[in-house]
Amino acid sequence: MASPSPLQHFSLKPKRANLYYMTLVAVLCTLCYLVGIWQHSTGAAAITADISTSDSSCPPISRNTTIHLDFEAHHRAEDLPLPPAAARVAHLPPCDAKLSEYTPCQDVTRSLKFERERLVYRERHCPEKEELLKCRIPAPHGYKVPFRWPESRDSVWYANVPHKELTVEKKKQNWVHYEGDRFRFPGGGTMFPRGADAYIDEIGKLINLRDGSVRTAIDTGCGVASWGAYLLSRDILPMSFAPRDTHEAQVQFALERGVPALIGILASQRLPYPSRAFDMAHCSRCLIPWGQFDGLYLIEVDRVLRPGGYWILSGPPINWEKHWKGWDRTAEDLKAEQTMIENVAKSLCWKKLKQKDDLAVWQKPTNHVHCKVNRKVFKKPSFCQAQDPDKAWYTTMEGCLTPLPGVNNIKEIAGGELAKWPERLTSVPPRISSGSVTGITAEMFRDNTGLWKKRVAYYKTLDYQLAEPGRYRNLLDMNAYLGGFAAALVQDPVWVMNIVPVEAEVNTLGVIYERGLIGTYQNWCEAMSTYPRTYDFIHSDSVFSLYKDRCEVEDILLEMDRILRPEGSIIFRDDVDVLVKVKSIMDAMQYDSTIVDHENGPRHREKILLAAKQYWTAPAPSQDQGESQTDS
């Protein structure tokens, strides 16, 4: 008989079979375990021997070492490797010392290529892309941090603006005096020898400057801006401008004093401000030919004046009967000039309020109901057709009258009545309440105002200089939107130039002026119409996202560096990827910079980059002009 199979054997004796099976499995498992221990010990010994052979300084690995898991982030923007110092200097080196006052779009040499008629050559003429400088504009040797406001109104360091021309040309007119290491500004002017304060008091006798109805003012041909400087103490915010001409450093003096100003001129292009922006316009011997070219320049003043706004004129031809001999002109010539101005003002429907001594004041109508009727009498200027009255960036002046928004009755103020200052700052601007600014509601405006109060409070915890009253004076907001950043700082001793980029989706500069703030248009692919070292602080909110693929990041940053004072600072707010790129260039420009979290915490892609400009100047004249001098 055949022997039984193993299966049959197990099935006949299940208890014994299970015992054999379990014993076999246990032996195999034990054997595998012992083999594994032997292999591990051999490999570890080999590794230890290899380590000890290659580097005897390494400590032995302890089997009792406790491993702690680290969940912290280790990829921070500030930890990114910088290019070598030699590469940084070669990439964006200091410019030659002779360029310390370089203003790219008002360069004197370039301007001579353009026509002289109507002073076109003094307007903006920016360099082509291939002409852009790839270097950092130096401060003049000996540059000092400006005096703090209000002391800066009266004193400026000579080393910062080393020009004595005005002290000679305007010596008798009390504009500016040179005294040792500084200039002193006694507040005088050609038409106000008793000082700007007394002159403004005389204006105050003709119109009300105290009730808050006059908040924004424009000074055409401002000189050293003493008129604007003394308006500031009366809660009136001026915008002063003058061309870069033979009177060296007019606007530069104004900015160094801490007074808002831009380089500009009335020539062939519109002024870079929206319609209905200013409550008051002023000309004191500004030498603008108001009656010529069919009153074109008064027509432009009319565009930027709000309904009911004032135009003030002193100097030729006002009070010509008294001054004509001193002005080296004939009485007939001056009388004809005044008649021409009077006729242009009437054609614009302005009302002459009063002329007293050397001052004359006109008022723009609050609406155009009567003005449309009297076009039968005044054939010129006709009302403009199908134009955007707020478009003012390289926009040619037109010899037509900008129509005011329509009204329902003769007493209504065109465009809406403005609240008086300071309520005007937080009241919903008429352009928003009327729905004329696309996509912006009253609720959005109020939310934006609250948002920027929170943001500015956070900024002050990051930048101790911004938090210190008086440390900064001149501020720039490169992408102001509704002016919330400036509004949040209104109680500080600062002023803010609010920029609305021409590339912005919505033109909000008119809203900013209705709030009682000031600003201008700007394309950041070009240089700003201002001198180097204009601003103490720059705020850049989403500017580089806006200009992505429009121009080089490096060129915008070099322009920011040009207009920022030594030891000034910048706050960038943008997407984290954008800021990492910006930071790498700022580090190459030898700024102290760091990226920090959004005010609402680290979960936001939007971050904040803080950048502080170091103090450095051009070398002393005796040194090699190719080198720069850096001081702590």
PDB file of N, CA and C in Angstrom, residues 275-351:
ATOM      1  N   SER A 275      -9.489 118.234 -14.040  1.00  0.00           N
ATOM      2  CA  SER A 275     -10.357 119.414 -14.028  1.00  0.00           C
ATOM      3  C   SER A 275     -10.957 119.600 -12.631  1.00  0.00           C
ATOM      4  N   ARG A 276     -11.338 120.830 -12.325  1.00  0.00           N
ATOM      5  CA  ARG A 276     -12.019 121.171 -11.062  1.00  0.00           C
ATOM      6  C   ARG A 276     -11.197 120.740  -9.844  1.00  0.00           C
ATOM      7  N   ALA A 277      -9.868 120.946  -9.906  1.00  0.00           N
ATOM      8  CA  ALA A 277      -8.989 120.448  -8.849  1.00  0.00           C
ATOM      9  C   ALA A 277      -8.745 121.479  -7.746  1.00  0.00           C
ATOM     10  N   PHE A 278      -8.504 122.737  -8.102  1.00  0.00           N
ATOM     11  CA  PHE A 278      -8.009 123.717  -7.141  1.00  0.00           C
ATOM     12  C   PHE A 278      -9.084 124.725  -6.746  1.00  0.00           C
ATOM     13  N   ASP A 279      -9.045 125.090  -5.484  1.00  0.00           N
ATOM     14  CA  ASP A 279      -9.965 126.103  -4.968  1.00  0.00           C
ATOM     15  C   ASP A 279      -9.472 127.512  -5.278  1.00  0.00           C
ATOM     16  N   MET A 280      -8.166 127.639  -5.499  1.00  0.00           N
ATOM     17  CA  MET A 280      -7.577 128.959  -5.717  1.00  0.00           C
ATOM     18  C   MET A 280      -6.350 128.812  -6.607  1.00  0.00           C
ATOM     19  N   ALA A 281      -6.191 129.746  -7.548  1.00  0.00           N
ATOM     20  CA  ALA A 281      -4.996 129.811  -8.394  1.00  0.00           C
ATOM     21  C   ALA A 281      -4.363 131.180  -8.210  1.00  0.00           C
ATOM     22  N   HIS A 282      -3.031 131.213  -8.301  1.00  0.00           N
ATOM     23  CA  HIS A 282      -2.317 132.443  -7.941  1.00  0.00           C
ATOM     24  C   HIS A 282      -1.163 132.695  -8.895  1.00  0.00           C
ATOM     25  N   CYS A 283      -0.961 133.959  -9.232  1.00  0.00           N
ATOM     26  CA  CYS A 283       0.188 134.381 -10.026  1.00  0.00           C
ATOM     27  C   CYS A 283       0.671 135.702  -9.474  1.00  0.00           C
ATOM     28  N   SER A 284       1.911 135.706  -8.970  1.00  0.00           N
ATOM     29  CA  SER A 284       2.521 136.944  -8.505  1.00  0.00           C
ATOM     30  C   SER A 284       3.740 137.237  -9.371  1.00  0.00           C
ATOM     31  N   ARG A 285       3.557 138.152 -10.286  1.00  0.00           N
ATOM     32  CA  ARG A 285       4.617 138.521 -11.239  1.00  0.00           C
ATOM     33  C   ARG A 285       5.238 137.265 -11.859  1.00  0.00           C
ATOM     34  N   CYS A 286       4.384 136.363 -12.299  1.00  0.00           N
ATOM     35  CA  CYS A 286       4.873 135.097 -12.845  1.00  0.00           C
ATOM     36  C   CYS A 286       5.235 135.204 -14.323  1.00  0.00           C
ATOM     37  N   LEU A 287       4.979 136.379 -14.926  1.00  0.00           N
ATOM     38  CA  LEU A 287       5.410 136.665 -16.297  1.00  0.00           C
ATOM     39  C   LEU A 287       4.784 135.752 -17.341  1.00  0.00           C
ATOM     40  N   ILE A 288       3.625 135.204 -17.047  1.00  0.00           N
ATOM     41  CA  ILE A 288       2.892 134.384 -18.018  1.00  0.00           C
ATOM     42  C   ILE A 288       2.037 135.316 -18.872  1.00  0.00           C
ATOM     43  N   PRO A 289       2.099 135.214 -20.195  1.00  0.00           N
ATOM     44  CA  PRO A 289       1.321 136.107 -21.068  1.00  0.00           C
ATOM     45  C   PRO A 289      -0.162 135.724 -21.112  1.00  0.00           C
ATOM     46  N   TRP A 290      -0.867 136.090 -20.066  1.00  0.00           N
ATOM     47  CA  TRP A 290      -2.249 135.625 -19.898  1.00  0.00           C
ATOM     48  C   TRP A 290      -3.183 136.020 -21.043  1.00  0.00           C
ATOM     49  N   GLY A 291      -2.968 137.167 -21.623  1.00  0.00           N
ATOM     50  CA  GLY A 291      -3.891 137.625 -22.663  1.00  0.00           C
ATOM     51  C   GLY A 291      -3.562 137.120 -24.046  1.00  0.00           C
ATOM     52  N   GLN A 292      -2.396 136.568 -24.252  1.00  0.00           N
ATOM     53  CA  GLN A 292      -1.979 136.131 -25.586  1.00  0.00           C
ATOM     54  C   GLN A 292      -2.582 134.772 -25.948  1.00  0.00           C
ATOM     55  N   PHE A 293      -2.425 134.420 -27.232  1.00  0.00           N
ATOM     56  CA  PHE A 293      -2.893 133.127 -27.771  1.00  0.00           C
ATOM     57  C   PHE A 293      -4.394 132.923 -27.483  1.00  0.00           C
ATOM     58  N   ASP A 294      -5.154 133.999 -27.631  1.00  0.00           N
ATOM     59  CA  ASP A 294      -6.606 133.971 -27.391  1.00  0.00           C
ATOM     60  C   ASP A 294      -6.935 133.515 -25.969  1.00  0.00           C
ATOM     61  N   GLY A 295      -6.083 133.899 -25.028  1.00  0.00           N
ATOM     62  CA  GLY A 295      -6.361 133.580 -23.624  1.00  0.00           C
ATOM     63  C   GLY A 295      -6.167 132.122 -23.277  1.00  0.00           C
ATOM     64  N   LEU A 296      -5.325 131.399 -24.043  1.00  0.00           N
ATOM     65  CA  LEU A 296      -5.171 129.957 -23.879  1.00  0.00           C
ATOM     66  C   LEU A 296      -4.768 129.573 -22.455  1.00  0.00           C
ATOM     67  N   TYR A 297      -3.892 130.348 -21.840  1.00  0.00           N
ATOM     68  CA  TYR A 297      -3.394 129.969 -20.516  1.00  0.00           C
ATOM     69  C   TYR A 297      -4.432 130.231 -19.424  1.00  0.00           C
ATOM     70  N   LEU A 298      -5.230 131.251 -19.595  1.00  0.00           N
ATOM     71  CA  LEU A 298      -6.338 131.451 -18.651  1.00  0.00           C
ATOM     72  C   LEU A 298      -7.407 130.381 -18.845  1.00  0.00           C
ATOM     73  N   ILE A 299      -7.571 129.919 -20.063  1.00  0.00           N
ATOM     74  CA  ILE A 299      -8.507 128.823 -20.334  1.00  0.00           C
ATOM     75  C   ILE A 299      -8.051 127.564 -19.597  1.00  0.00           C
ATOM     76  N   GLU A 300      -6.747 127.319 -19.547  1.00  0.00           N
ATOM     77  CA  GLU A 300      -6.223 126.158 -18.821  1.00  0.00           C
ATOM     78  C   GLU A 300      -6.403 126.337 -17.315  1.00  0.00           C
ATOM     79  N   VAL A 301      -6.198 127.547 -16.801  1.00  0.00           N
ATOM     80  CA  VAL A 301      -6.458 127.795 -15.384  1.00  0.00           C
ATOM     81  C   VAL A 301      -7.927 127.534 -15.081  1.00  0.00           C
ATOM     82  N   ASP A 302      -8.801 127.947 -15.985  1.00  0.00           N
ATOM     83  CA  ASP A 302     -10.236 127.707 -15.799  1.00  0.00           C
ATOM     84  C   ASP A 302     -10.520 126.208 -15.701  1.00  0.00           C
ATOM     85  N   ARG A 303      -9.838 125.407 -16.509  1.00  0.00           N
ATOM     86  CA  ARG A 303     -10.075 123.951 -16.477  1.00  0.00           C
ATOM     87  C   ARG A 303      -9.771 123.374 -15.111  1.00  0.00           C
ATOM     88  N   VAL A 304      -8.673 123.798 -14.489  1.00  0.00           N
ATOM     89  CA  VAL A 304      -8.259 123.187 -13.225  1.00  0.00           C
ATOM     90  C   VAL A 304      -8.886 123.857 -11.996  1.00  0.00           C
ATOM     91  N   LEU A 305      -9.601 124.969 -12.181  1.00  0.00           N
ATOM     92  CA  LEU A 305     -10.287 125.610 -11.052  1.00  0.00           C
ATOM     93  C   LEU A 305     -11.637 124.951 -10.806  1.00  0.00           C
ATOM     94  N   ARG A 306     -11.964 124.735  -9.540  1.00  0.00           N
ATOM     95  CA  ARG A 306     -13.281 124.188  -9.215  1.00  0.00           C
ATOM     96  C   ARG A 306     -14.340 125.273  -9.417  1.00  0.00           C
ATOM     97  N   PRO A 307     -15.606 124.894  -9.590  1.00  0.00           N
ATOM     98  CA  PRO A 307     -16.677 125.886  -9.685  1.00  0.00           C
ATOM     99  C   PRO A 307     -16.688 126.795  -8.456  1.00  0.00           C
ATOM    100  N   GLY A 308     -16.692 128.085  -8.663  1.00  0.00           N
ATOM    101  CA  GLY A 308     -16.645 129.035  -7.561  1.00  0.00           C
ATOM    102  C   GLY A 308     -15.242 129.336  -7.089  1.00  0.00           C
ATOM    103  N   GLY A 309     -14.211 128.771  -7.747  1.00  0.00           N
ATOM    104  CA  GLY A 309     -12.823 128.985  -7.343  1.00  0.00           C
ATOM    105  C   GLY A 309     -12.327 130.371  -7.718  1.00  0.00           C
ATOM    106  N   TYR A 310     -11.166 130.748  -7.160  1.00  0.00           N
ATOM    107  CA  TYR A 310     -10.640 132.101  -7.304  1.00  0.00           C
ATOM    108  C   TYR A 310      -9.331 132.110  -8.090  1.00  0.00           C
ATOM    109  N   TRP A 311      -9.171 133.189  -8.887  1.00  0.00           N
ATOM    110  CA  TRP A 311      -7.892 133.458  -9.528  1.00  0.00           C
ATOM    111  C   TRP A 311      -7.375 134.784  -9.027  1.00  0.00           C
ATOM    112  N   ILE A 312      -6.118 134.769  -8.506  1.00  0.00           N
ATOM    113  CA  ILE A 312      -5.525 135.959  -7.907  1.00  0.00           C
ATOM    114  C   ILE A 312      -4.305 136.356  -8.727  1.00  0.00           C
ATOM    115  N   LEU A 313      -4.249 137.632  -9.091  1.00  0.00           N
ATOM    116  CA  LEU A 313      -3.154 138.149  -9.895  1.00  0.00           C
ATOM    117  C   LEU A 313      -2.559 139.378  -9.225  1.00  0.00           C
ATOM    118  N   SER A 314      -1.229 139.369  -9.075  1.00  0.00           N
ATOM    119  CA  SER A 314      -0.527 140.566  -8.631  1.00  0.00           C
ATOM    120  C   SER A 314       0.695 140.751  -9.512  1.00  0.00           C
ATOM    121  N   GLY A 315       1.137 141.983  -9.649  1.00  0.00           N
ATOM    122  CA  GLY A 315       2.219 142.258 -10.586  1.00  0.00           C
ATOM    123  C   GLY A 315       1.660 142.735 -11.908  1.00  0.00           C
ATOM    124  N   PRO A 316       2.522 142.975 -12.891  1.00  0.00           N
ATOM    125  CA  PRO A 316       2.065 143.530 -14.169  1.00  0.00           C
ATOM    126  C   PRO A 316       0.912 142.730 -14.745  1.00  0.00           C
ATOM    127  N   PRO A 317      -0.148 143.376 -15.202  1.00  0.00           N
ATOM    128  CA  PRO A 317      -0.318 144.837 -15.304  1.00  0.00           C
ATOM    129  C   PRO A 317      -1.112 145.456 -14.143  1.00  0.00           C
ATOM    130  N   ILE A 318      -1.383 144.698 -13.072  1.00  0.00           N
ATOM    131  CA  ILE A 318      -2.224 145.205 -11.988  1.00  0.00           C
ATOM    132  C   ILE A 318      -1.559 146.402 -11.304  1.00  0.00           C
ATOM    133  N   ASN A 319      -2.357 147.463 -11.151  1.00  0.00           N
ATOM    134  CA  ASN A 319      -1.891 148.704 -10.540  1.00  0.00           C
ATOM    135  C   ASN A 319      -0.772 149.344 -11.367  1.00  0.00           C
ATOM    136  N   TRP A 320      -0.905 149.234 -12.676  1.00  0.00           N
ATOM    137  CA  TRP A 320       0.099 149.787 -13.581  1.00  0.00           C
ATOM    138  C   TRP A 320       0.236 151.295 -13.441  1.00  0.00           C
ATOM    139  N   GLU A 321      -0.856 151.944 -13.035  1.00  0.00           N
ATOM    140  CA  GLU A 321      -0.813 153.402 -12.892  1.00  0.00           C
ATOM    141  C   GLU A 321       0.291 153.829 -11.919  1.00  0.00           C
ATOM    142  N   LYS A 322       0.543 152.998 -10.915  1.00  0.00           N
ATOM    143  CA  LYS A 322       1.548 153.310  -9.900  1.00  0.00           C
ATOM    144  C   LYS A 322       2.939 152.803 -10.279  1.00  0.00           C
ATOM    145  N   HIS A 323       2.997 151.660 -10.947  1.00  0.00           N
ATOM    146  CA  HIS A 323       4.275 150.975 -11.121  1.00  0.00           C
ATOM    147  C   HIS A 323       4.878 151.048 -12.518  1.00  0.00           C
ATOM    148  N   TRP A 324       4.219 151.657 -13.482  1.00  0.00           N
ATOM    149  CA  TRP A 324       4.644 151.494 -14.865  1.00  0.00           C
ATOM    150  C   TRP A 324       6.067 151.968 -15.127  1.00  0.00           C
ATOM    151  N   LYS A 325       6.517 152.982 -14.430  1.00  0.00           N
ATOM    152  CA  LYS A 325       7.884 153.462 -14.648  1.00  0.00           C
ATOM    153  C   LYS A 325       8.911 152.438 -14.146  1.00  0.00           C
ATOM    154  N   GLY A 326       8.631 151.865 -12.977  1.00  0.00           N
ATOM    155  CA  GLY A 326       9.551 150.871 -12.420  1.00  0.00           C
ATOM    156  C   GLY A 326       9.567 149.580 -13.209  1.00  0.00           C
ATOM    157  N   TRP A 327       8.528 149.312 -13.961  1.00  0.00           N
ATOM    158  CA  TRP A 327       8.462 148.094 -14.763  1.00  0.00           C
ATOM    159  C   TRP A 327       9.082 148.265 -16.148  1.00  0.00           C
ATOM    160  N   ASP A 328       9.582 149.463 -16.437  1.00  0.00           N
ATOM    161  CA  ASP A 328      10.234 149.749 -17.721  1.00  0.00           C
ATOM    162  C   ASP A 328       9.333 149.439 -18.901  1.00  0.00           C
ATOM    163  N   ARG A 329       8.070 149.799 -18.743  1.00  0.00           N
ATOM    164  CA  ARG A 329       7.114 149.645 -19.838  1.00  0.00           C
ATOM    165  C   ARG A 329       6.262 150.898 -19.921  1.00  0.00           C
ATOM    166  N   THR A 330       5.657 151.098 -21.063  1.00  0.00           N
ATOM    167  CA  THR A 330       4.826 152.296 -21.219  1.00  0.00           C
ATOM    168  C   THR A 330       3.471 152.081 -20.554  1.00  0.00           C
ATOM    169  N   ALA A 331       2.868 153.167 -20.140  1.00  0.00           N
ATOM    170  CA  ALA A 331       1.546 153.094 -19.528  1.00  0.00           C
ATOM    171  C   ALA A 331       0.527 152.525 -20.516  1.00  0.00           C
ATOM    172  N   GLU A 332       0.654 152.876 -21.784  1.00  0.00           N
ATOM    173  CA  GLU A 332      -0.286 152.399 -22.804  1.00  0.00           C
ATOM    174  C   GLU A 332      -0.181 150.875 -22.986  1.00  0.00           C
ATOM    175  N   ASP A 333       1.044 150.398 -22.961  1.00  0.00           N
ATOM    176  CA  ASP A 333       1.274 148.949 -23.121  1.00  0.00           C
ATOM    177  C   ASP A 333       0.641 148.173 -21.969  1.00  0.00           C
ATOM    178  N   LEU A 334       0.870 148.643 -20.755  1.00  0.00           N
ATOM    179  CA  LEU A 334       0.331 147.963 -19.582  1.00  0.00           C
ATOM    180  C   LEU A 334      -1.189 148.058 -19.518  1.00  0.00           C
ATOM    181  N   LYS A 335      -1.717 149.192 -19.876  1.00  0.00           N
ATOM    182  CA  LYS A 335      -3.170 149.342 -19.893  1.00  0.00           C
ATOM    183  C   LYS A 335      -3.805 148.390 -20.903  1.00  0.00           C
ATOM    184  N   ALA A 336      -3.183 148.253 -22.071  1.00  0.00           N
ATOM    185  CA  ALA A 336      -3.693 147.344 -23.108  1.00  0.00           C
ATOM    186  C   ALA A 336      -3.640 145.892 -22.622  1.00  0.00           C
ATOM    187  N   GLU A 337      -2.565 145.546 -21.892  1.00  0.00           N
ATOM    188  CA  GLU A 337      -2.445 144.181 -21.365  1.00  0.00           C
ATOM    189  C   GLU A 337      -3.549 143.886 -20.356  1.00  0.00           C
ATOM    190  N   GLN A 338      -3.822 144.848 -19.478  1.00  0.00           N
ATOM    191  CA  GLN A 338      -4.873 144.600 -18.489  1.00  0.00           C
ATOM    192  C   GLN A 338      -6.232 144.498 -19.152  1.00  0.00           C
ATOM    193  N   THR A 339      -6.466 145.318 -20.154  1.00  0.00           N
ATOM    194  CA  THR A 339      -7.745 145.243 -20.876  1.00  0.00           C
ATOM    195  C   THR A 339      -7.912 143.877 -21.528  1.00  0.00           C
ATOM    196  N   MET A 340      -6.836 143.355 -22.081  1.00  0.00           N
ATOM    197  CA  MET A 340      -6.888 142.034 -22.720  1.00  0.00           C
ATOM    198  C   MET A 340      -7.228 140.954 -21.694  1.00  0.00           C
ATOM    199  N   ILE A 341      -6.594 141.004 -20.514  1.00  0.00           N
ATOM    200  CA  ILE A 341      -6.878 140.025 -19.464  1.00  0.00           C
ATOM    201  C   ILE A 341      -8.314 140.134 -19.004  1.00  0.00           C
ATOM    202  N   GLU A 342      -8.790 141.355 -18.810  1.00  0.00           N
ATOM    203  CA  GLU A 342     -10.182 141.558 -18.374  1.00  0.00           C
ATOM    204  C   GLU A 342     -11.157 140.959 -19.382  1.00  0.00           C
ATOM    205  N   ASN A 343     -10.862 141.129 -20.669  1.00  0.00           N
ATOM    206  CA  ASN A 343     -11.763 140.614 -21.697  1.00  0.00           C
ATOM    207  C   ASN A 343     -11.764 139.091 -21.734  1.00  0.00           C
ATOM    208  N   VAL A 344     -10.585 138.482 -21.584  1.00  0.00           N
ATOM    209  CA  VAL A 344     -10.527 137.013 -21.560  1.00  0.00           C
ATOM    210  C   VAL A 344     -11.307 136.489 -20.356  1.00  0.00           C
ATOM    211  N   ALA A 345     -11.126 137.103 -19.185  1.00  0.00           N
ATOM    212  CA  ALA A 345     -11.833 136.665 -17.979  1.00  0.00           C
ATOM    213  C   ALA A 345     -13.346 136.742 -18.182  1.00  0.00           C
ATOM    214  N   LYS A 346     -13.816 137.806 -18.809  1.00  0.00           N
ATOM    215  CA  LYS A 346     -15.256 137.931 -19.077  1.00  0.00           C
ATOM    216  C   LYS A 346     -15.737 136.839 -20.032  1.00  0.00           C
ATOM    217  N   SER A 347     -14.902 136.512 -21.018  1.00  0.00           N
ATOM    218  CA  SER A 347     -15.303 135.478 -21.983  1.00  0.00           C
ATOM    219  C   SER A 347     -15.395 134.107 -21.321  1.00  0.00           C
ATOM    220  N   LEU A 348     -14.685 133.942 -20.199  1.00  0.00           N
ATOM    221  CA  LEU A 348     -14.752 132.687 -19.438  1.00  0.00           C
ATOM    222  C   LEU A 348     -15.870 132.718 -18.403  1.00  0.00           C
ATOM    223  N   CYS A 349     -16.595 133.820 -18.373  1.00  0.00           N
ATOM    224  CA  CYS A 349     -17.705 134.022 -17.437  1.00  0.00           C
ATOM    225  C   CYS A 349     -17.215 134.215 -16.000  1.00  0.00           C
ATOM    226  N   TRP A 350     -15.974 134.620 -15.830  1.00  0.00           N
ATOM    227  CA  TRP A 350     -15.472 134.923 -14.500  1.00  0.00           C
ATOM    228  C   TRP A 350     -16.001 136.292 -14.056  1.00  0.00           C
ATOM    229  N   LYS A 351     -16.137 136.415 -12.776  1.00  0.00           N
ATOM    230  CA  LYS A 351     -16.569 137.685 -12.192  1.00  0.00           C
ATOM    231  C   LYS A 351     -15.396 138.313 -11.454  1.00  0.00           C
TER     232      LYS A 351
END
